[in-house]
Each structure stands twice: as structure tokens, then as C-alpha cells.
GROMACS .gro file of C-alpha atoms in nm:
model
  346
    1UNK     CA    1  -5.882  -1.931  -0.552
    2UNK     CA    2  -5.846  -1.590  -0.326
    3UNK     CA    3  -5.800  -1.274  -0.479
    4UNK     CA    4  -5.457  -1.259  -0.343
    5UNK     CA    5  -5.360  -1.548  -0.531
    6UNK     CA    6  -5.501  -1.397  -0.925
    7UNK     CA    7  -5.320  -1.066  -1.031
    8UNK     CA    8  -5.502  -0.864  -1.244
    9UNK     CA    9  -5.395  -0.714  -1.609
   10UNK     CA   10  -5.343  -0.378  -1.385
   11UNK     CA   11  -5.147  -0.489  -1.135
   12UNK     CA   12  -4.946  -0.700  -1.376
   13UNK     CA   13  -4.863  -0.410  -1.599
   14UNK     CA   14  -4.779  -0.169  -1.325
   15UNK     CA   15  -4.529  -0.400  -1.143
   16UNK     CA   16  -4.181  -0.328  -1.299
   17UNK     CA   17  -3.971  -0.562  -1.505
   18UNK     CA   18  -3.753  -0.711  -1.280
   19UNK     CA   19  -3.357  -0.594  -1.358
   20UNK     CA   20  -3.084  -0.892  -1.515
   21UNK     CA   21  -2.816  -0.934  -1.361
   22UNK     CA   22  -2.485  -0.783  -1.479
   23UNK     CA   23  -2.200  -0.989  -1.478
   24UNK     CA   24  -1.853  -0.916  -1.555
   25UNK     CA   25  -1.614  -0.616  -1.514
   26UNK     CA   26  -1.790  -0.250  -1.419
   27UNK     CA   27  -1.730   0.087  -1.559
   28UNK     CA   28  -1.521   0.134  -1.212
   29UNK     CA   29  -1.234  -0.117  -1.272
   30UNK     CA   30  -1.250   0.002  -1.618
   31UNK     CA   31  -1.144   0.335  -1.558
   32UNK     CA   32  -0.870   0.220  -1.323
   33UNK     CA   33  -0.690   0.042  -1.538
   34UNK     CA   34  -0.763   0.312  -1.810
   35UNK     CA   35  -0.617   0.551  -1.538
   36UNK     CA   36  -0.248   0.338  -1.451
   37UNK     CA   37  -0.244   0.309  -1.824
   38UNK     CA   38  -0.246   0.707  -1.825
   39UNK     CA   39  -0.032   0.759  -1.577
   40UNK     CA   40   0.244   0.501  -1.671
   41UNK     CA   41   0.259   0.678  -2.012
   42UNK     CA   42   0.275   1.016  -1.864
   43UNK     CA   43   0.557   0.929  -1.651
   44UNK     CA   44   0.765   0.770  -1.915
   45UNK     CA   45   0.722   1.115  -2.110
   46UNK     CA   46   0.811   1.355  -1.822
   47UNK     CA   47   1.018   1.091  -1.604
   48UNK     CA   48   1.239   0.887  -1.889
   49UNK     CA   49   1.460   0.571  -1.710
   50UNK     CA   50   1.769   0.698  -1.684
   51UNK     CA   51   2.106   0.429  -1.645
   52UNK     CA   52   2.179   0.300  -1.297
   53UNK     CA   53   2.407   0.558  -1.119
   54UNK     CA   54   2.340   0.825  -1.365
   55UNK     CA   55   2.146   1.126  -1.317
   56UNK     CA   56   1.783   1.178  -1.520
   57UNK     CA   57   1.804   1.292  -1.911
   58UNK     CA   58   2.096   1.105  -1.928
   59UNK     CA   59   2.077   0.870  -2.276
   60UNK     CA   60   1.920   0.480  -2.161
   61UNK     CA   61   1.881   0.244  -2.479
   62UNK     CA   62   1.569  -0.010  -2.481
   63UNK     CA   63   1.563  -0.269  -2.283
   64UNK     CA   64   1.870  -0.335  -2.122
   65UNK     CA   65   1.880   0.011  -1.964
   66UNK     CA   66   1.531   0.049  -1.830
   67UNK     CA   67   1.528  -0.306  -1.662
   68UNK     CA   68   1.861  -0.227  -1.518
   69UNK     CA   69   1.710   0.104  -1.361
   70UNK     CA   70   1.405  -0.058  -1.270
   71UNK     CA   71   1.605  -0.303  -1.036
   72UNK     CA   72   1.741  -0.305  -0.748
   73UNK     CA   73   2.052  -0.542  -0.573
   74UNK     CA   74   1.939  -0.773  -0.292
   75UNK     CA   75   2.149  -0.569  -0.046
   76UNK     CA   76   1.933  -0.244   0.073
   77UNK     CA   77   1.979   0.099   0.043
   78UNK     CA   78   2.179   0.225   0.407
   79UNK     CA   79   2.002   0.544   0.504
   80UNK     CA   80   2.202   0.638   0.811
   81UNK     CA   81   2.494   0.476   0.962
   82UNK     CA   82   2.791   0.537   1.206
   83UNK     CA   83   3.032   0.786   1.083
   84UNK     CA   84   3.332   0.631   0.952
   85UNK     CA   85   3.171   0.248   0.883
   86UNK     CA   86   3.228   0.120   0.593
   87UNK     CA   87   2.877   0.018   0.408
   88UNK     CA   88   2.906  -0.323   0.269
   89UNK     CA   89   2.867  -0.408  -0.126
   90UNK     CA   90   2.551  -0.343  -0.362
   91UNK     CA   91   2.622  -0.721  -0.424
   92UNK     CA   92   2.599  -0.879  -0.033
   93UNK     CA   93   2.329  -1.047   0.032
   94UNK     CA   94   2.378  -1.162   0.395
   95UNK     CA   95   2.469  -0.840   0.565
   96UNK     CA   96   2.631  -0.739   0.989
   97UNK     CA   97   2.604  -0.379   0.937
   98UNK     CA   98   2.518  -0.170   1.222
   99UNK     CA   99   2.281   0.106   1.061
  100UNK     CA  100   1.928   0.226   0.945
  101UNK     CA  101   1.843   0.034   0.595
  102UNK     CA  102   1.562   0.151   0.337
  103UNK     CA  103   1.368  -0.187   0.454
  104UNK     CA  104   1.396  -0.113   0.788
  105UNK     CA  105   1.290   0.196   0.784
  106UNK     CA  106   1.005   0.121   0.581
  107UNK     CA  107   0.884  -0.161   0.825
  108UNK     CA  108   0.897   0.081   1.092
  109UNK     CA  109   0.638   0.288   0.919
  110UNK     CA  110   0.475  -0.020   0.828
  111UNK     CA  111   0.451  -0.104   1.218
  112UNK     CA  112   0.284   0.245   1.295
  113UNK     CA  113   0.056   0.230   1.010
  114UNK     CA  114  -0.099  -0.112   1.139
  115UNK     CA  115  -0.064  -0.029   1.556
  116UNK     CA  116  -0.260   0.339   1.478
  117UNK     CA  117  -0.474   0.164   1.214
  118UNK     CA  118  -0.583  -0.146   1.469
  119UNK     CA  119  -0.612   0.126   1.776
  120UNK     CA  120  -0.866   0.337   1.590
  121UNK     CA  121  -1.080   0.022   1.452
  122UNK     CA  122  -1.091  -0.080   1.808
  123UNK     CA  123  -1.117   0.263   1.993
  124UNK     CA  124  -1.419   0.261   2.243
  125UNK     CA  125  -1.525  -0.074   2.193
  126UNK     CA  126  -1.888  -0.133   2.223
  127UNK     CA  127  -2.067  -0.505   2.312
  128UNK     CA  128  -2.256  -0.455   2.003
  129UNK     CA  129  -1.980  -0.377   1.750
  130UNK     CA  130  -1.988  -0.157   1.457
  131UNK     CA  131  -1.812  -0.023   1.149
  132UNK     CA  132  -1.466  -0.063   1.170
  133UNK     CA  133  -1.489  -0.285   1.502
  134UNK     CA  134  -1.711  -0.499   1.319
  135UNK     CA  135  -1.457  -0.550   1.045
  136UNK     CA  136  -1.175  -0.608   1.300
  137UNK     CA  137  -1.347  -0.889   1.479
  138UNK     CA  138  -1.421  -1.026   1.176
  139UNK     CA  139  -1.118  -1.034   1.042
  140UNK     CA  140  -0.963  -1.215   1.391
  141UNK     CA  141  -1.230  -1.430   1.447
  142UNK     CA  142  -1.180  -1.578   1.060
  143UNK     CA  143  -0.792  -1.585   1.102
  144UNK     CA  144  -0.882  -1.781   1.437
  145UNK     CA  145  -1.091  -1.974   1.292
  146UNK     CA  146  -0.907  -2.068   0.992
  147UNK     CA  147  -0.578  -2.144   1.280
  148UNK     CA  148  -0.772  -2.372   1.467
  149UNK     CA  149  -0.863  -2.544   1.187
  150UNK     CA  150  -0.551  -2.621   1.048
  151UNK     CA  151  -0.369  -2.666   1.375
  152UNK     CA  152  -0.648  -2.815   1.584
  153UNK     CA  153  -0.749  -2.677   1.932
  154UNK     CA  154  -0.394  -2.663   2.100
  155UNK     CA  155  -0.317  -2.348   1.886
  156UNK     CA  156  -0.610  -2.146   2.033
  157UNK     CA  157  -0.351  -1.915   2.295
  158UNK     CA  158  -0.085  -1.883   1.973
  159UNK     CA  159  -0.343  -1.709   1.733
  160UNK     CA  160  -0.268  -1.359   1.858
  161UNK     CA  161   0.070  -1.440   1.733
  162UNK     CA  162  -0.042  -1.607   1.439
  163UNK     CA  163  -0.270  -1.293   1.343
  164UNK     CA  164   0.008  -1.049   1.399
  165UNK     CA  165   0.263  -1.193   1.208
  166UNK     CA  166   0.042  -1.220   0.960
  167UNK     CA  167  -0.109  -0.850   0.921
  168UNK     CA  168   0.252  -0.711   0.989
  169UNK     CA  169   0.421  -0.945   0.682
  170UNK     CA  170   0.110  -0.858   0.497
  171UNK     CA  171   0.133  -0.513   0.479
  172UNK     CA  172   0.512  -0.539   0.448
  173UNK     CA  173   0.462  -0.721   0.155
  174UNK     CA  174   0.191  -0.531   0.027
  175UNK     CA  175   0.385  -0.152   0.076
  176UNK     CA  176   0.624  -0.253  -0.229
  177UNK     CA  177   0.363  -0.287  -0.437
  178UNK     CA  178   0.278   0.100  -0.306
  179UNK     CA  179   0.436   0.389  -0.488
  180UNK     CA  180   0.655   0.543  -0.400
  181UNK     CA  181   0.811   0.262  -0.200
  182UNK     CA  182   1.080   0.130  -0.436
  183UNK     CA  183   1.084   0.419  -0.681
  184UNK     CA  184   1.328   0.624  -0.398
  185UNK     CA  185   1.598   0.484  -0.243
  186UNK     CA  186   1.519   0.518   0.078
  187UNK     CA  187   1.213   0.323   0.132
  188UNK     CA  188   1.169  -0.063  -0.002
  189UNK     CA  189   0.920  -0.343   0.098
  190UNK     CA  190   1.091  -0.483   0.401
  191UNK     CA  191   1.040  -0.876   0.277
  192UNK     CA  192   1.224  -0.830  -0.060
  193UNK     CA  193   1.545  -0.822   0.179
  194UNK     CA  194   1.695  -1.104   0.339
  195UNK     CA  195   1.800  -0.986   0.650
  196UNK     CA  196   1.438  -0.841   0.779
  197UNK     CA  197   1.331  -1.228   0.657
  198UNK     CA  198   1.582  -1.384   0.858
  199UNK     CA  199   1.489  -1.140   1.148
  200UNK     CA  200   1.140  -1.255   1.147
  201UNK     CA  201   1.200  -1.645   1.091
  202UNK     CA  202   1.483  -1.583   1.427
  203UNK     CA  203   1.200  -1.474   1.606
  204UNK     CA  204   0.936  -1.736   1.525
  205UNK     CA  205   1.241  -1.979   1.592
  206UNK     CA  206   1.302  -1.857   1.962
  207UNK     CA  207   0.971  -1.874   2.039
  208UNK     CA  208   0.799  -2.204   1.954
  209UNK     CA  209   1.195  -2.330   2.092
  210UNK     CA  210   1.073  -2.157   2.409
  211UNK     CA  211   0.757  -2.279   2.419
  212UNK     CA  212   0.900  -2.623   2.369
  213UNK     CA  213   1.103  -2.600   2.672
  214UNK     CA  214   0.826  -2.434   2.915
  215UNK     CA  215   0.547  -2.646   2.840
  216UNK     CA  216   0.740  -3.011   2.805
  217UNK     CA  217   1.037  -2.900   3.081
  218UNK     CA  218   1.437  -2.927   2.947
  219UNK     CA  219   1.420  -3.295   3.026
  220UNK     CA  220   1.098  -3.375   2.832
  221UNK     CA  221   1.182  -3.169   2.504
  222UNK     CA  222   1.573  -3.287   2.507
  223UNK     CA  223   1.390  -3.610   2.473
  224UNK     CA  224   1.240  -3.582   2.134
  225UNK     CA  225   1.611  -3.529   2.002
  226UNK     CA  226   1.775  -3.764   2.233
  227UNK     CA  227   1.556  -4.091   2.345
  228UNK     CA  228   1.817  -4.238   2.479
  229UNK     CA  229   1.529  -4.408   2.700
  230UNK     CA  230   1.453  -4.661   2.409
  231UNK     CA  231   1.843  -4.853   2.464
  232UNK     CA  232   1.592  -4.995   2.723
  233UNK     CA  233   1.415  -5.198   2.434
  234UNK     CA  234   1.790  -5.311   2.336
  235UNK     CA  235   2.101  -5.161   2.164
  236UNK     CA  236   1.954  -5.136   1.827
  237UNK     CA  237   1.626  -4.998   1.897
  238UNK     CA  238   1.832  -4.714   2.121
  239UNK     CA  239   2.035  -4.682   1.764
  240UNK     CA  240   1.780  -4.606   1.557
  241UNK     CA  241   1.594  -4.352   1.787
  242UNK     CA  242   1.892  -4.152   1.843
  243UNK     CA  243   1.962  -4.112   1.473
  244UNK     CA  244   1.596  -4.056   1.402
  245UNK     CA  245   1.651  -3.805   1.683
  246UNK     CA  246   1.912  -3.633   1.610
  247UNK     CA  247   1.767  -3.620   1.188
  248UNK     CA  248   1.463  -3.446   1.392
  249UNK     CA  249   1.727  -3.176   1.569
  250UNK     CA  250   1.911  -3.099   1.232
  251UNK     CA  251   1.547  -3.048   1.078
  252UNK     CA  252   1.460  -2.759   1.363
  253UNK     CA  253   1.782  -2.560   1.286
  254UNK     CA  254   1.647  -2.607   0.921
  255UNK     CA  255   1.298  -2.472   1.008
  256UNK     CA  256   1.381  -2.101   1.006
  257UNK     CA  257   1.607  -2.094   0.689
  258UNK     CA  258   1.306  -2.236   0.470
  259UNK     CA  259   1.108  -1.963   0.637
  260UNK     CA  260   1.324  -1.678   0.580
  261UNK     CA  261   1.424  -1.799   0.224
  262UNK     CA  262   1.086  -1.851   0.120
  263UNK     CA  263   0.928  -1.548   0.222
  264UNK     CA  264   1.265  -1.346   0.072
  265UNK     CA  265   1.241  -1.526  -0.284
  266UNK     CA  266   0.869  -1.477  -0.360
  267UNK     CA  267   0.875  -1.141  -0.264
  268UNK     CA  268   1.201  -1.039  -0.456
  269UNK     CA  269   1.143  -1.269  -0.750
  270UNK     CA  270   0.813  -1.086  -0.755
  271UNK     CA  271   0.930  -0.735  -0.759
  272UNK     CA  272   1.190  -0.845  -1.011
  273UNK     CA  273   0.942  -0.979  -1.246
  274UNK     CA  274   0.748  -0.640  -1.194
  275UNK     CA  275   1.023  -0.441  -1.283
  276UNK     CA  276   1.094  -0.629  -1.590
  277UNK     CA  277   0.732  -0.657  -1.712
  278UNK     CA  278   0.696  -0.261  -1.610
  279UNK     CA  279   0.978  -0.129  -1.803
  280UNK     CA  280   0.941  -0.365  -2.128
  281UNK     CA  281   0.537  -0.272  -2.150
  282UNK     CA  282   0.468   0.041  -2.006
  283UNK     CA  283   0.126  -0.009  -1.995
  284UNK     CA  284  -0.189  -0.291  -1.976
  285UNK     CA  285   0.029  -0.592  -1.883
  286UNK     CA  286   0.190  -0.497  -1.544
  287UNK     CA  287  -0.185  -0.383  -1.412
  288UNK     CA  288  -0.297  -0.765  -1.416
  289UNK     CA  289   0.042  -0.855  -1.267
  290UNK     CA  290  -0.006  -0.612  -1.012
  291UNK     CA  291  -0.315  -0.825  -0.919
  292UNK     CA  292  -0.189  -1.114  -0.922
  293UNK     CA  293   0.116  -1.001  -0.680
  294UNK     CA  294  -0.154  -0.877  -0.423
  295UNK     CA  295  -0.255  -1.204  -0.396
  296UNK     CA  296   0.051  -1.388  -0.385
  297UNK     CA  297   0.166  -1.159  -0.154
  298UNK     CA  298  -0.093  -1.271   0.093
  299UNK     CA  299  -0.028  -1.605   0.025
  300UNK     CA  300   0.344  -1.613   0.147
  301UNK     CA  301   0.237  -1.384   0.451
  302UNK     CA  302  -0.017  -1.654   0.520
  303UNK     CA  303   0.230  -1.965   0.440
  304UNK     CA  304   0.466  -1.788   0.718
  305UNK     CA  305   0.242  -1.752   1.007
  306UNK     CA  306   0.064  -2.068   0.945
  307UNK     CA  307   0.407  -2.260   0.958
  308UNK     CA  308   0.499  -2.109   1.277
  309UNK     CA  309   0.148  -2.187   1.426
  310UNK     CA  310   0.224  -2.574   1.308
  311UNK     CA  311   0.567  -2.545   1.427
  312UNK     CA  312   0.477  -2.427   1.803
  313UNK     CA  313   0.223  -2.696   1.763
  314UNK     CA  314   0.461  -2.991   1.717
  315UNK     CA  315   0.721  -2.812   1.937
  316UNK     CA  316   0.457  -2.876   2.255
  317UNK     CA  317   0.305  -3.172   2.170
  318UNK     CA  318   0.484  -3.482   2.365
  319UNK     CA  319   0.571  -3.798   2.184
  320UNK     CA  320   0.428  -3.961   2.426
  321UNK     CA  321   0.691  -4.259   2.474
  322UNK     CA  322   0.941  -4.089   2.757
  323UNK     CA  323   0.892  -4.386   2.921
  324UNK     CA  324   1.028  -4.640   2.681
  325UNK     CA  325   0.768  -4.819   2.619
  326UNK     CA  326   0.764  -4.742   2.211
  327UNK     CA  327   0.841  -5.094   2.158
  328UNK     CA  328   0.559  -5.209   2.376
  329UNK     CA  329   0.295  -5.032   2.224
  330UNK     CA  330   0.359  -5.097   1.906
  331UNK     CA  331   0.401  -5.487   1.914
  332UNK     CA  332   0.054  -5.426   2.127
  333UNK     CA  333  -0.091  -5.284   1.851
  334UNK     CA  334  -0.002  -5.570   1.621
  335UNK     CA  335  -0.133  -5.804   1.806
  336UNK     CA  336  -0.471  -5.633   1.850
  337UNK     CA  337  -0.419  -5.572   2.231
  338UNK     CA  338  -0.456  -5.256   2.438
  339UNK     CA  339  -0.167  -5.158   2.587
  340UNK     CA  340  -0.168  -5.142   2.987
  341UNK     CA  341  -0.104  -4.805   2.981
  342UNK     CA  342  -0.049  -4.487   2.791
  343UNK     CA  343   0.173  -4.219   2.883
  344UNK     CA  344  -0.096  -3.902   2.848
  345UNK     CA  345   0.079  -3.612   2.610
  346UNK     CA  346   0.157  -3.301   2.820
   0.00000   0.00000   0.00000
């Protein structure tokens, strides 16, 4: 046995013991929630709820009056607009009013922070990257990544768009959770309101739409709604394609209504149920829903941009039957025989 392999009694006592490893929460996170804790009670001392409408030190009884001046109506705050329009109701939900709202104002921001934050990370890029390069091709390359795998290979040119709509709804989403976005009128998370959803889903509409139409020509896409090529397989196989047609054209005009009205309920619902929790505990509870609405938050941002990724998937991808030959093919395939030939998807 070498000498290398046989410590001695010295060597054994001088090595230190070798440290255990710690598990759980540190003295860090401790001393944040110890500090929100702090600082909620300090504000309910100096800043008391006061009623909706009112002005503070007026009189606001427990509970009814500090959830009702914790919340805010679906419709947004208007910061500017035209002299002499009228604004519409508190109530509205669905609103055509020319002006500057608190949401849109705070997406604006939003916007700048995320253009000057993305310019510096990537600001005289090197070949080998580091610090905040490093983390910004990480980031991409896992949100590409992640795209392709979900929506296979032909989403590879869309994940630019995929990874933008998904930082800029993620920090939307993320800024009401941000004080002192939705303590002041004038600036609110830009998801928790309808409209900016609706925006966003009209956008992620036109496009896949367009890209529909560019990559499979009007003739080709019209097709998928209309195949009025199968009445060459016979009357009622052209009858049941054009109703399972036009089934798939009422489910597009569908597509960006679940998106807006997804997005717009989780992230109202959620600052709702923040508000409540907030002004009925004061202190320990609304920390670990905090948490819990920073990841949810992320969710929905990633269920939107992953939809429209799928959706301009499916919107280029050919049925591959504008010939008529569905029918064929399919008694072909019952009978265990190769077709002659298949019509290759554009």
C-alpha cells in the first residue's frame, strides 16, 4: 500500500471537519419577510385606508371599507384626454375612448424599462460573452429552446416573437405586483385591463392570419375553411368538410378572445385576491401570496406567447389534401396500401 494511500493520525487531525449542509430558509429571506411585515404595519399607522372617493383621515370601518379602497373597477384610471370628451363609467369594461389610461401609460414605461434594460445587457457584444450578455443569451437560447420543443422545428423564425411577447407581458404583469403601481391612480399593471389584453391578443391574431396567407397563398389558406375540393369525393363528403370547415373558421375568430380573456382574468382576479388578503391581514399572509403571484404571473405570460407560437404553427402548416384526394388516402390507409402520391405540406 503507498504512502499516499495511508493517512496518518497528523494529517487526519489537521484536515478540517467537513461542513453539513444547511437546508431550508436563510437568515436573508427571513429578514425580508420580517421587513414587509414592518413596513405593512407602519403604513397602516401613518397611511390608514380611507373610503373610496374620500380623502385620507376620513372614518373607514373594518372590512368592508379597506377592501373597497384596496380595489379598483375593471375600467382604468384616464390620465389625459381630449378636452371636452366625456370619460366613460368606473363600471365599463370594454372601453372606445380616445385618451392616455393609467395601464397604458404604465406599459409604456414598461416598454422602456425592457428596450434600455435588453440594450445595455447586449451593449458591445463580445464572441466570448460575459455578465449580463451571458445571462441574455441564456435566457433566449432556453426560451428557444423550450419553443422548439413544444412547437417542433417550424417555429424556429417565430421565437423572436415568441420571446418578446413574453418578456414584455412578463414584466407587465410583474409591475403590479411593484409598489407604487396600483397604490396611485395613475399607474396600474397594464394586463389587469381588458383593453391592453385585447390589444395584444389583436396583434398576435393579425399576424399568424398573415402568416397564414403569405406562406400557404389566399387560395391555399381559404382552403382549410372552405374545401370545397372534397364535393369531388361526392355530395356528402363535400358536406361534411365544409361544415368541419367552416367549425374551424368560427374557432380562429375565437382564438384571440380566449387569449385576451385569459390573460385579463388571472391577472385581475389576482390583484383582487391581493387586495382582499392585504387589507383583511396586514401582515405575514399576503408575503407568501405575493410569491405565489410572481409565479403565476409568469405562467399566464408564458401560456400567451406559447399559444401564439402554436397558433402561427397550425396557421402555416398545409392540410395537405388541396387536391381532393382525402378520401383516397384514407381508404388507402385501411387497406394497408401506400397511396400513389402525397401532396408535400408547404
Amino acid at each position: 500500500m503507498s504512502s499516499e494511500q495511508v493517512a496518518t493520525p497528523e494529517v487526519a487531525e489537521a484536515q478540517p471537519p467537513q461542513p453539513r449542509s444547511r437546508r431550508g430558509l436563510s437568515s436573508r429571506w427571513f429578514l425580508l419577510i420580517g421587513g414587509v411585515i414592518v413596513f405593512n404595519i407602519i403604513a397602516l399607522i401613518f397611511v390608514p385606508p380611507f373610503p373610496k372617493g374620500g380623502t385620507p383621515g376620513d372614518a373607514c370601518a373594518f372590512p368592508v371599507c379597506f377592501i373597497n379602497g384596496t380595489l379598483e373597477f375593471p375600467a382604468p384610471h384616464v390620465v389625459w384626454a381630449p378636452d371636452g370628451s366625456t370619460p366613460p363609467s368606473a363600471h365599463d369594461l370594454i372601453v372606445f375612448y380616445p385618451s392616455i389610461s393609467s395601464t397604458i401609460l404604465t406599459m409604456w414605461i414598461v416598454m422602456a424599462i425592457v428596450l434600455v434594460g435588453a440594450i445595455l445587457m447586449t451593449r458591445g457584444r463580445r464572441l466570448i460573452p460575459g455578465g449580463a450578455q451571458n445571462v441574455f443569451e441564456w435566457f433566449y437560447e432556453f426560451l428557444s429552446d423550450f419553443g422548439v420543443g413544444i412547437a417542433g422545428p417550424t417555429a424556429r423564425p417565430y421565437i423572436p416573437l415568441f420571446a418578446a411577447f413574453f418578456i414584455l407581458i412578463l414584466f407587465c404583469n410583474w409591475s403590479g405586483l411593484v409598489p407604487p403601481v396600483g397604490r396611485i391612480e395613475e399607474l396600474r399593471a397594464p394586463t389587469s385591463d381588458v383593453n391592453i389584453t385585447i390589444g395584444l391578443a389583436l396583434v398576435s391574431f393579425t399576424y399568424f392570419e398573415f402568416q397564414g396567407f403569405r406562406r400557404l397563398g389566399v387560395g391555399g389558406y381559404l382552403g382549410k375553411f372552405f374545401p370545397v375540393y372534397e364535393f369531388k369525393q361526392g355530395v356528402g363528403a363535400g358536406l361534411i368538410a365544409m361544415f368541419v370547415g367552416l367549425v374551424e373558421l368560427m374557432l380562429e375568430f375565437v382564438k384571440p378572445v380566449t387569449l385576451s380573456m385569459r390573460l385579463f382574468g388571472n391577472i385581475y382576479g389576482g390583484e383582487v385576491a391581493l387586495g382582499v388578503i392585504t387589507a383583511l391581514t396586514i401582515a405575514f399572509i399576503p408575503v407568501g401570496l405575493l410569491g405565489l403571484e410572481v409565479m403565476l404571473n409568469a405562467i399566464q405570460a408564458l401560456i400567451f406567447s406559447i399559444l401564439t407560437l402554436m397558433f402561427i404553427v397550425l396557421a402555416i402548416e398545409s392540410h395537405g389534401h388541396e387536391e381532393g384526394h382525402a378520401a383516397e388516402e384514407a381508404l388507402d390507409a385501411l387497406h394497408g396500401t401506400e397511396p400513389a402520391a402525397l401532396q408535400p405540406a408547404n
